[in-house]
CSV table of N, CA and C in Angstrom, one decimal:
chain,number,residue,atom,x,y,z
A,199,UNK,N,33.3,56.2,-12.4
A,199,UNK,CA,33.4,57.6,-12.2
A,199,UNK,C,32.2,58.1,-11.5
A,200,UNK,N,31.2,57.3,-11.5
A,200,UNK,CA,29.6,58.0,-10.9
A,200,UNK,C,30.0,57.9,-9.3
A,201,UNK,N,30.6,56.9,-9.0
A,201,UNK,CA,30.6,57.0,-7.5
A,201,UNK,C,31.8,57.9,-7.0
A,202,UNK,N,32.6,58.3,-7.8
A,202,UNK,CA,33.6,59.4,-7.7
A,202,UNK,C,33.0,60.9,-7.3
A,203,UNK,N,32.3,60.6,-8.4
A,203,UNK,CA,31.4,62.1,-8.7
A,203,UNK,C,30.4,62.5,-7.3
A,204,UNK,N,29.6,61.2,-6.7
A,204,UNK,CA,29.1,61.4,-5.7
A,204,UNK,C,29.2,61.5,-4.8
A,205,UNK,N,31.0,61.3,-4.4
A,205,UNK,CA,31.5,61.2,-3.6
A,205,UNK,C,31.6,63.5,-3.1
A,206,UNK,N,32.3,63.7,-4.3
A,206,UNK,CA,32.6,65.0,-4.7
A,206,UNK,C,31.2,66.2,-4.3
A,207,UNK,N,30.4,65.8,-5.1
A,207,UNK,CA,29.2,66.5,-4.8
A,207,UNK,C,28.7,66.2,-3.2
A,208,UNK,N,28.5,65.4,-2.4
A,208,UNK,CA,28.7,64.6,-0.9
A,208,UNK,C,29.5,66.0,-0.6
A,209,UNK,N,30.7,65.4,-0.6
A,209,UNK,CA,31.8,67.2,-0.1
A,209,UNK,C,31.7,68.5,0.0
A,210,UNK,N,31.2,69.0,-1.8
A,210,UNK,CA,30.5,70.4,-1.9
A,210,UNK,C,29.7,70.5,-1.0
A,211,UNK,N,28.9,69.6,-1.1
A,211,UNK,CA,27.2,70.2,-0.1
A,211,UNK,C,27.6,70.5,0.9
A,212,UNK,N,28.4,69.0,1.9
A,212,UNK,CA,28.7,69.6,3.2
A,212,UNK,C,29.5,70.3,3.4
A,213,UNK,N,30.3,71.1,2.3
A,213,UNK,CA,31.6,72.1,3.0
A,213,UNK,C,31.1,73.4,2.4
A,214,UNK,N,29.8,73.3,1.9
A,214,UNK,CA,29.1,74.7,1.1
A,214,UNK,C,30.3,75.7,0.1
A,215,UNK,N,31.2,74.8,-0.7
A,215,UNK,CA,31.9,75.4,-1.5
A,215,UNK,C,31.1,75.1,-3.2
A,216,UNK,N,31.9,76.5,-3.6
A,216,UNK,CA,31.9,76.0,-4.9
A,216,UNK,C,32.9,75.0,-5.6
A,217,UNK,N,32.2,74.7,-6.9
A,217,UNK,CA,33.4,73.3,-7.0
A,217,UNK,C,32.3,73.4,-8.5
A,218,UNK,N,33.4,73.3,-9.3
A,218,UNK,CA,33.1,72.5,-11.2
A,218,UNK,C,33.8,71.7,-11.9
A,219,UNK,N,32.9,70.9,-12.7
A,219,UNK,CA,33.2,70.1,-13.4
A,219,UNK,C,32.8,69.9,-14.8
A,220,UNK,N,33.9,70.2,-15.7
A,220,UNK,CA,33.8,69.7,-17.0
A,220,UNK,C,34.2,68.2,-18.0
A,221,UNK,N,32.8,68.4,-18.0
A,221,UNK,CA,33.2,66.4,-18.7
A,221,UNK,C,33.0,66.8,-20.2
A,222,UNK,N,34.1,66.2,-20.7
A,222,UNK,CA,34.6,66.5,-22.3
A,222,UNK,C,34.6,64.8,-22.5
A,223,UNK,N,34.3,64.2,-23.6
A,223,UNK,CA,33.9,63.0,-23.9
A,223,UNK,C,34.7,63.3,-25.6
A,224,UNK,N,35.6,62.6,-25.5
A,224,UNK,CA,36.7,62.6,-26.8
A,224,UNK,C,36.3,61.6,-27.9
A,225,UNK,N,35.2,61.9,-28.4
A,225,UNK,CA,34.4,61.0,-29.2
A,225,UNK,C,35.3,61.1,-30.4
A,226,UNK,N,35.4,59.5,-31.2
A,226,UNK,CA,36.6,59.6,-32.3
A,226,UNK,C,37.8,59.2,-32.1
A,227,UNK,N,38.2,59.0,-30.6
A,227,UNK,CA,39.4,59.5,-29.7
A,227,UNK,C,40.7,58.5,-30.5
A,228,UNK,N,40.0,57.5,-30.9
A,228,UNK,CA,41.4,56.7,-31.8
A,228,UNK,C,41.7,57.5,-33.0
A,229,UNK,N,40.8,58.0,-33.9
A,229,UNK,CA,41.4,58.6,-34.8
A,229,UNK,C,41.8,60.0,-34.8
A,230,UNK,N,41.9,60.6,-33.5
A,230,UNK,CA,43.0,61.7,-33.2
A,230,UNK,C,44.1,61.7,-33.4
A,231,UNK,N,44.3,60.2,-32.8
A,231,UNK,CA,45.6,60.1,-32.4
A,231,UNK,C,46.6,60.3,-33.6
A,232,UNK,N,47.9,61.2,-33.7
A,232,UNK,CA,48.8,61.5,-34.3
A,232,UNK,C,49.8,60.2,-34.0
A,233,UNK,N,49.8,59.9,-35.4
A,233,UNK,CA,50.9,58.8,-35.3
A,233,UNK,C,52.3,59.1,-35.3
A,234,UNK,N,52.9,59.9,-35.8
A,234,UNK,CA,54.1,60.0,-35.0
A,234,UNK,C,54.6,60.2,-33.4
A,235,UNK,N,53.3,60.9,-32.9
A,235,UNK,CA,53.7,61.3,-31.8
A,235,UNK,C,53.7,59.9,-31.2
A,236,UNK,N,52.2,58.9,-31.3
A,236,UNK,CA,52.9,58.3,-30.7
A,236,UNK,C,54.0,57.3,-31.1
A,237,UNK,N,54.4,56.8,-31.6
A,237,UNK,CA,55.6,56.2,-32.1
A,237,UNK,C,57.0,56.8,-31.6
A,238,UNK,N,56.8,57.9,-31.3
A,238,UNK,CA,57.6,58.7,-30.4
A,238,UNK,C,57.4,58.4,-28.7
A,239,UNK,N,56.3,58.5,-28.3
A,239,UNK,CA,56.0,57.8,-27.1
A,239,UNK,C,56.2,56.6,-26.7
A,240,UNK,N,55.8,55.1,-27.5
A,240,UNK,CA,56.3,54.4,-27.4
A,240,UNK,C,58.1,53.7,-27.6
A,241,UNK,N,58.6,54.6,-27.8
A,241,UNK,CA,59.9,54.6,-28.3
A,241,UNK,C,60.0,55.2,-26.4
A,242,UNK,N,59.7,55.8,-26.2
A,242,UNK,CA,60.1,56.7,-24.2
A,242,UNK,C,59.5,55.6,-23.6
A,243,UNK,N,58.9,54.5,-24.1
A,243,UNK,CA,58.1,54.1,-22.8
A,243,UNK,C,58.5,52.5,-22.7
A,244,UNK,N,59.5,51.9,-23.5
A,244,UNK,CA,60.0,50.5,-23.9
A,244,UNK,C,61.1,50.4,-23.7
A,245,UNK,N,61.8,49.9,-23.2
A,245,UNK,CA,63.6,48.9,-23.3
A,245,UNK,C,63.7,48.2,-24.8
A,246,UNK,N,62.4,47.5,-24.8
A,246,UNK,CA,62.6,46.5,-26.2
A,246,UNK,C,62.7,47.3,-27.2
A,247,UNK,N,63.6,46.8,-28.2
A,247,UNK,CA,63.7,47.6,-29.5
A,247,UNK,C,63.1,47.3,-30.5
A,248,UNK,N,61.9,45.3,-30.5
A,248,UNK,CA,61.4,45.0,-30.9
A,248,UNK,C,60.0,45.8,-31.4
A,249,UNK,N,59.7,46.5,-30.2
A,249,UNK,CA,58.1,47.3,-29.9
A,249,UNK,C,57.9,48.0,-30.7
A,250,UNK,N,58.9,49.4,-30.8
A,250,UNK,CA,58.6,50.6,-31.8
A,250,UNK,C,59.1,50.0,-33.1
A,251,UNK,N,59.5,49.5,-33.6
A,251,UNK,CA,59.8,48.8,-34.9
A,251,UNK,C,58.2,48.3,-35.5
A,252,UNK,N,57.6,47.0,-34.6
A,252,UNK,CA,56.5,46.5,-35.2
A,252,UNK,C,55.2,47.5,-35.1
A,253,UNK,N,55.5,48.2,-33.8
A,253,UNK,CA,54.4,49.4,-33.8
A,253,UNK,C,53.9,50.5,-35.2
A,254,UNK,N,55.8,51.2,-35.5
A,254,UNK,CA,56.1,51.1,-36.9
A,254,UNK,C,55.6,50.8,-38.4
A,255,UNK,N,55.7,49.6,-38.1
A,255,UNK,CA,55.1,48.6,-39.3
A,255,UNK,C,53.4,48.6,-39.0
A,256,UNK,N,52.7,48.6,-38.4
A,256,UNK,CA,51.7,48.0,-38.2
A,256,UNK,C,50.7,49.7,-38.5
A,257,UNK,N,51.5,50.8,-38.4
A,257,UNK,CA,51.0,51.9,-38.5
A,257,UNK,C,51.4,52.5,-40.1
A,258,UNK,N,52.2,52.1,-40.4
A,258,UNK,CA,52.6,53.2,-41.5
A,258,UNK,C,51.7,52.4,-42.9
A,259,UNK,N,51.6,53.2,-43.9
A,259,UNK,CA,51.1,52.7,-45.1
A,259,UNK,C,50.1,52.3,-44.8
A,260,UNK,N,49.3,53.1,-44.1
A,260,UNK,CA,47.5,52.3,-43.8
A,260,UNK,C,46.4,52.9,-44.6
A,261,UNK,N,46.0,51.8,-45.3
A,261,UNK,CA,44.8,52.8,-46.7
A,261,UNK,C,43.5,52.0,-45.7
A,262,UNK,N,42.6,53.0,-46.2
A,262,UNK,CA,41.5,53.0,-45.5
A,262,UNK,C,40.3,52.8,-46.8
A,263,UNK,N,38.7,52.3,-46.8
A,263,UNK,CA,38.0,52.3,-47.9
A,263,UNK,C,36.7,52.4,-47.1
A,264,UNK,N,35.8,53.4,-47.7
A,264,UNK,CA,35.0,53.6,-47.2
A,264,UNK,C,33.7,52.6,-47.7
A,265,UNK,N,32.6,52.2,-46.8
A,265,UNK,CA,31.9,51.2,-47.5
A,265,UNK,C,30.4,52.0,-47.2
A,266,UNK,N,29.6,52.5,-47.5
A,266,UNK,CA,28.1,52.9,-47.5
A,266,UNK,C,27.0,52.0,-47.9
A,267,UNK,N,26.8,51.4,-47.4
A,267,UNK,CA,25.8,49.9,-47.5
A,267,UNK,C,26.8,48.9,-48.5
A,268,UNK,N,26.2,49.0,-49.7
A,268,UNK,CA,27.2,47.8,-50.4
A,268,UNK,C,28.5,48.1,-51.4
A,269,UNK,N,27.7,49.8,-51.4
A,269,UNK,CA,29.1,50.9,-52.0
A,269,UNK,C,30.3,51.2,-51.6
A,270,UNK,N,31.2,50.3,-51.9
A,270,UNK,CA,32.7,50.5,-51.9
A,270,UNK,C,33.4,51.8,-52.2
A,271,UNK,N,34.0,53.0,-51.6
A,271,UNK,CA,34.6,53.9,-52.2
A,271,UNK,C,36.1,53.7,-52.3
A,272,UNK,N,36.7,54.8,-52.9
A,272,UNK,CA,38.2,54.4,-53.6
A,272,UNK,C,38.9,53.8,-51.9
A,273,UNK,N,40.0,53.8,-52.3
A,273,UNK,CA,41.1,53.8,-51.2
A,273,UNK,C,42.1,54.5,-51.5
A,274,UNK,N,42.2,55.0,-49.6
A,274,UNK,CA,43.3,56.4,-49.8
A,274,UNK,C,43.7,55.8,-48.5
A,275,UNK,N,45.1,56.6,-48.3
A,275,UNK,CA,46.6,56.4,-47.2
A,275,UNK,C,45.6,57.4,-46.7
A,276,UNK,N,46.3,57.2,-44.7
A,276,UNK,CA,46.0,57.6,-44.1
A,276,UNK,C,47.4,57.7,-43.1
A,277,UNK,N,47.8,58.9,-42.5
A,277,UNK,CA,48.8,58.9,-41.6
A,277,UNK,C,48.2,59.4,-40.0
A,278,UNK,N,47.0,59.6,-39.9
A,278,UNK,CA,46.3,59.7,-38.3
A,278,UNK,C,45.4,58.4,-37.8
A,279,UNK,N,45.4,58.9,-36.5
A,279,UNK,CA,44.4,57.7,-35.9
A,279,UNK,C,45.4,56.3,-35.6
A,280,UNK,N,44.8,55.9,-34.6
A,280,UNK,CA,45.2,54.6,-34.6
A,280,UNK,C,44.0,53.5,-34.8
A,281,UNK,N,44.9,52.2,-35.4
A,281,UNK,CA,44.1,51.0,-35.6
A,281,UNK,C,43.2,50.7,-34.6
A,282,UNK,N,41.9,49.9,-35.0
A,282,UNK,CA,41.4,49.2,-33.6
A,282,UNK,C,40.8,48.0,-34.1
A,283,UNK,N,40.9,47.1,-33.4
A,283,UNK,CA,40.8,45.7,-33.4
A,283,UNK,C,41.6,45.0,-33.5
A,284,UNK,N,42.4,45.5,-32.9
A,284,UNK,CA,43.2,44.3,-32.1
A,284,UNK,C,44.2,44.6,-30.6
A,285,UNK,N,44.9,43.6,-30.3
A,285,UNK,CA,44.9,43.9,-29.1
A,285,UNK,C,46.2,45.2,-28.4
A,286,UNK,N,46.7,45.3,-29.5
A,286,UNK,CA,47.5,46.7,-29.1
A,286,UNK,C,46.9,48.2,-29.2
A,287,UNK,N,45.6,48.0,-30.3
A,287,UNK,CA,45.1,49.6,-30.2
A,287,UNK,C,45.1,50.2,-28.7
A,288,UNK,N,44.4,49.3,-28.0
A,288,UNK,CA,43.9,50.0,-26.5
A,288,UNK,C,45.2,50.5,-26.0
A,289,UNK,N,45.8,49.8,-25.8
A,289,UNK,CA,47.2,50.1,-24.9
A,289,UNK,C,48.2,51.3,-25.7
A,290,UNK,N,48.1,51.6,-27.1
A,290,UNK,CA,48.4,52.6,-27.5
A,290,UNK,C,47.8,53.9,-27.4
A,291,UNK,N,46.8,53.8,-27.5
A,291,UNK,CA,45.5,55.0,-27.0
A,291,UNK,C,45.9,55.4,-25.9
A,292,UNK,N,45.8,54.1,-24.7
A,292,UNK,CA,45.7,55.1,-23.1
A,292,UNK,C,47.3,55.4,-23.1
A,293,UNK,N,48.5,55.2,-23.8
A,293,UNK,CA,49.8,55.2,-23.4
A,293,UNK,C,49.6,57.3,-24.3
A,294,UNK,N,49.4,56.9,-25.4
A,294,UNK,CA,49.1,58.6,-26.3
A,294,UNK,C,48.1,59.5,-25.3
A,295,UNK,N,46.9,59.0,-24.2
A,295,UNK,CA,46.0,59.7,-23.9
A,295,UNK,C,46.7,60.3,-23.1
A,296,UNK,N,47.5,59.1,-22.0
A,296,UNK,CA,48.0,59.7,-20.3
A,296,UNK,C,49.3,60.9,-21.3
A,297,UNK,N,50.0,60.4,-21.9
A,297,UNK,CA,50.7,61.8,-22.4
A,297,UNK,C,50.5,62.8,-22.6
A,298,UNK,N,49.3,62.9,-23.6
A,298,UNK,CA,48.7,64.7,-23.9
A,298,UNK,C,48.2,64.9,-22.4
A,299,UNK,N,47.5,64.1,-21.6
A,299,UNK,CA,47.4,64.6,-20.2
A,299,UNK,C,48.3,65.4,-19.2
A,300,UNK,N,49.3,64.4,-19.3
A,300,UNK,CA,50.5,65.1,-18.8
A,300,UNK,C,51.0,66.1,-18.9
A,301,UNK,N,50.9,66.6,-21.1
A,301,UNK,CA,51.6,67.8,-21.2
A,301,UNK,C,50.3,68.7,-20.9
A,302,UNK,N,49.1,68.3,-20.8
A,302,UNK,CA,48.1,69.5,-20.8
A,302,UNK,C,48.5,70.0,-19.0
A,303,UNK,N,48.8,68.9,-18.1
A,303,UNK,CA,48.6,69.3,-16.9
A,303,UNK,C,49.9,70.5,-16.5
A,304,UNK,N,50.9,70.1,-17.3
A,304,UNK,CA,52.1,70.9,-17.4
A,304,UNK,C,51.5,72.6,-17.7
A,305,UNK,N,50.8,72.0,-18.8
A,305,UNK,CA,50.6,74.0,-19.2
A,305,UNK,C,49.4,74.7,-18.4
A,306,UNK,N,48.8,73.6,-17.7
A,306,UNK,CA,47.5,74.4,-17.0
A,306,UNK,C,48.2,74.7,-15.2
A,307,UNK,N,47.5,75.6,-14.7
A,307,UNK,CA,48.0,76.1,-13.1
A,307,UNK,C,48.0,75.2,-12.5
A,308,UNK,N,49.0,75.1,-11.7
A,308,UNK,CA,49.2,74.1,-10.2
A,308,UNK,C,48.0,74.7,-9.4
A,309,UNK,N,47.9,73.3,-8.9
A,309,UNK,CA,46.9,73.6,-7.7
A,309,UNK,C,47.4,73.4,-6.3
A,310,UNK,N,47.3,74.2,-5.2
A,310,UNK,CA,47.6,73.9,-4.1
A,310,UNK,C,47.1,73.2,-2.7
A,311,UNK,N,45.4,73.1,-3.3
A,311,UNK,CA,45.0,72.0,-3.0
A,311,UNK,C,45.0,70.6,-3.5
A,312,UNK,N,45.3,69.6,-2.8
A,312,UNK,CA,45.7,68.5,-3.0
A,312,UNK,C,44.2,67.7,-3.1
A,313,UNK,N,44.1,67.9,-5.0
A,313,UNK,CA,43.3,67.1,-5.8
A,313,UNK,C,43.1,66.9,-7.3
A,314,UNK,N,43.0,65.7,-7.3
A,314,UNK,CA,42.9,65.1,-9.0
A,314,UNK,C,42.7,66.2,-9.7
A,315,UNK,N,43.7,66.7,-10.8
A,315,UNK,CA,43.4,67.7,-11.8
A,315,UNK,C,41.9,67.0,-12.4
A,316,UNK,N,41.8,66.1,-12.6
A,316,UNK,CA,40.7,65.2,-13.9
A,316,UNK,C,40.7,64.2,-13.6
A,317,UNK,N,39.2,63.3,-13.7
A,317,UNK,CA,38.9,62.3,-13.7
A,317,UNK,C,38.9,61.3,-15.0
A,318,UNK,N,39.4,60.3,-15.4
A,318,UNK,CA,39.5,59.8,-16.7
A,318,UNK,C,39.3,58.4,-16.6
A,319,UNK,N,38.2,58.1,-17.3
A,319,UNK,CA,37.7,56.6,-17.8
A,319,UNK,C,37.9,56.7,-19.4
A,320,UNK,N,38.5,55.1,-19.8
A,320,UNK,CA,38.2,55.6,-21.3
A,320,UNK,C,38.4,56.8,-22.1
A,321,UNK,N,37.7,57.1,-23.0
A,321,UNK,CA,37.6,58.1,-24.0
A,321,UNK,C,36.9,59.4,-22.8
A,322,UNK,N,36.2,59.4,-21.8
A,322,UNK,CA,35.8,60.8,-20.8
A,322,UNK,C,36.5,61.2,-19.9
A,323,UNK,N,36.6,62.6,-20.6
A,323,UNK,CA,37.3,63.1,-19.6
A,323,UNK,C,37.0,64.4,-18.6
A,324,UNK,N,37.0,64.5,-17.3
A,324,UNK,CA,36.2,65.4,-16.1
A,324,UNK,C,37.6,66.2,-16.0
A,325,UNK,N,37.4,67.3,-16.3
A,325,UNK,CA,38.7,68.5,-15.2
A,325,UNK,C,37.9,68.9,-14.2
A,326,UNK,N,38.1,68.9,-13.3
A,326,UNK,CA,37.9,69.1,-11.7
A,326,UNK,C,38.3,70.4,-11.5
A,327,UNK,N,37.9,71.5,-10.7
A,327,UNK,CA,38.6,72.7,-10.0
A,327,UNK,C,37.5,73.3,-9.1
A,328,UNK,N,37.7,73.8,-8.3
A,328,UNK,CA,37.2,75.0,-7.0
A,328,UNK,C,36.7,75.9,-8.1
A,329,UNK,N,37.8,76.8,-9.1
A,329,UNK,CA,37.6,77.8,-9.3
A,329,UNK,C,37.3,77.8,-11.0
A,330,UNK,N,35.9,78.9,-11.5
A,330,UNK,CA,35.9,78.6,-12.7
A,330,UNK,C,37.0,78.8,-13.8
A,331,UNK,N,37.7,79.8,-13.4
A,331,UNK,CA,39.2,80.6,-14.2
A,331,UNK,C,40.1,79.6,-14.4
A,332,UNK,N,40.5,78.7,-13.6
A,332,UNK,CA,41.4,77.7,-13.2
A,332,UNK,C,40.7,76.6,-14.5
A,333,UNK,N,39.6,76.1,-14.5
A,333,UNK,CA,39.0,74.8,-14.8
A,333,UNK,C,39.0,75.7,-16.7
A,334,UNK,N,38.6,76.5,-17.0
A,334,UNK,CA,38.9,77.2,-18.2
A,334,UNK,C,40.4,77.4,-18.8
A,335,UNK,N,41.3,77.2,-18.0
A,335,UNK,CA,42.8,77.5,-18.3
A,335,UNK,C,42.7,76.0,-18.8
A,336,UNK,N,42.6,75.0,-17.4
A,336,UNK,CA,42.8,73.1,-18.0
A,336,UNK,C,42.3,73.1,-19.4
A,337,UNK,N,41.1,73.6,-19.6
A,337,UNK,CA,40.4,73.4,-20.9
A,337,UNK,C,41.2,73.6,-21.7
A,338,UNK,N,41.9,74.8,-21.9
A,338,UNK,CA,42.6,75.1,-22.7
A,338,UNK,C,44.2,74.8,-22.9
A,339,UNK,N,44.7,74.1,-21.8
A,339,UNK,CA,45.6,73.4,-21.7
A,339,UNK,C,45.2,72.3,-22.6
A,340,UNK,N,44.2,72.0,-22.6
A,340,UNK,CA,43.4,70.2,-23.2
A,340,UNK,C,43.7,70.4,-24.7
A,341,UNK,N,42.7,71.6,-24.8
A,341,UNK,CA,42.9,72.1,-26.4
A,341,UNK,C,44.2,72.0,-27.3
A,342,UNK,N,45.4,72.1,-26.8
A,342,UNK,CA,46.5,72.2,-26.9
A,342,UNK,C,47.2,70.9,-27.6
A,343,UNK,N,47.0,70.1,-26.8
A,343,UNK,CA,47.5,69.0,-26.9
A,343,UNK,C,47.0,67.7,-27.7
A,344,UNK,N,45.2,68.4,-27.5
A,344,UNK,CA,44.4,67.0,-28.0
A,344,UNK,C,43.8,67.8,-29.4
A,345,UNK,N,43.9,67.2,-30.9
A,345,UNK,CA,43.7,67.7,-31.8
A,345,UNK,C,42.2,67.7,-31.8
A,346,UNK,N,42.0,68.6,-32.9
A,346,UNK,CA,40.5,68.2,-32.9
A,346,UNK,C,40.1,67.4,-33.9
């Protein structure tokens, strides 16, 4: 994204426009994630019937225990967030991220200039716009979709 960015700023300078950028960094970003929703997403995004079944299983009934140096606390069910460590977390994340993306892009203004609403690596995320009113609506589009 740095060489994106410098690409962008390159442009501003020479076309003496305004132009902002808000970088939101979704720290926590797996344990946002709403498990039904996605289990509902992956159910839109598979032929196999095998996938949302073990997806399913691998999410529901997950007790969590907290450990503070060598202090064990109780254990309690948890129905948010997704797992990590292993190798389906990631691919469930960016499959649940690019979606709230989608619907946030749905609820924020079209642009009629032909450019990337947002830049997205990972857990950061850049909304891009000309105009500040526009880049505050995306925000708020964001808000919408991505819990806190």
């Amino acid at each position: 994204m740095v060489f994106a960015k410098q690409v962008l700023v390159n442009l501003v300078l020479d076309k003496c426009v305004d132009f902002w950028i808000l970088e939101i960094d979704l720290s926590s970003a797996f344990d946002t994630v709403i498990r039904a929703r996605l289990l509902k997403i992956i159910e839109e995004i598979t032929d196999e019937e095998d996938v949302p079944r073990m997806a399913q299983a691998l999410l529901q009934q997950t007790a969590l225990m907290i450990r503070i140096g060598s202090d064990m606390g109780e254990e309690f069910e948890t129905n948010v967030g997704s797992p990590q460590g292993d190798g389906a977390s990631p691919v469930w994340f960016t499959s649940y991220y690019e979606a709230a993306l989608k619907e946030a892009r749905q609820q924020a203004p079209q642009e009629e200039v032909v450019l990337p609403p947002e830049m997205q690596y990972a857990d950061d995320l850049d909304l891009l716009d000309f105009c500040l009113g526009k880049l505050e609506a995306k925000l708020q589009a964001c808000v919408k979709v991505f819990p806190a």
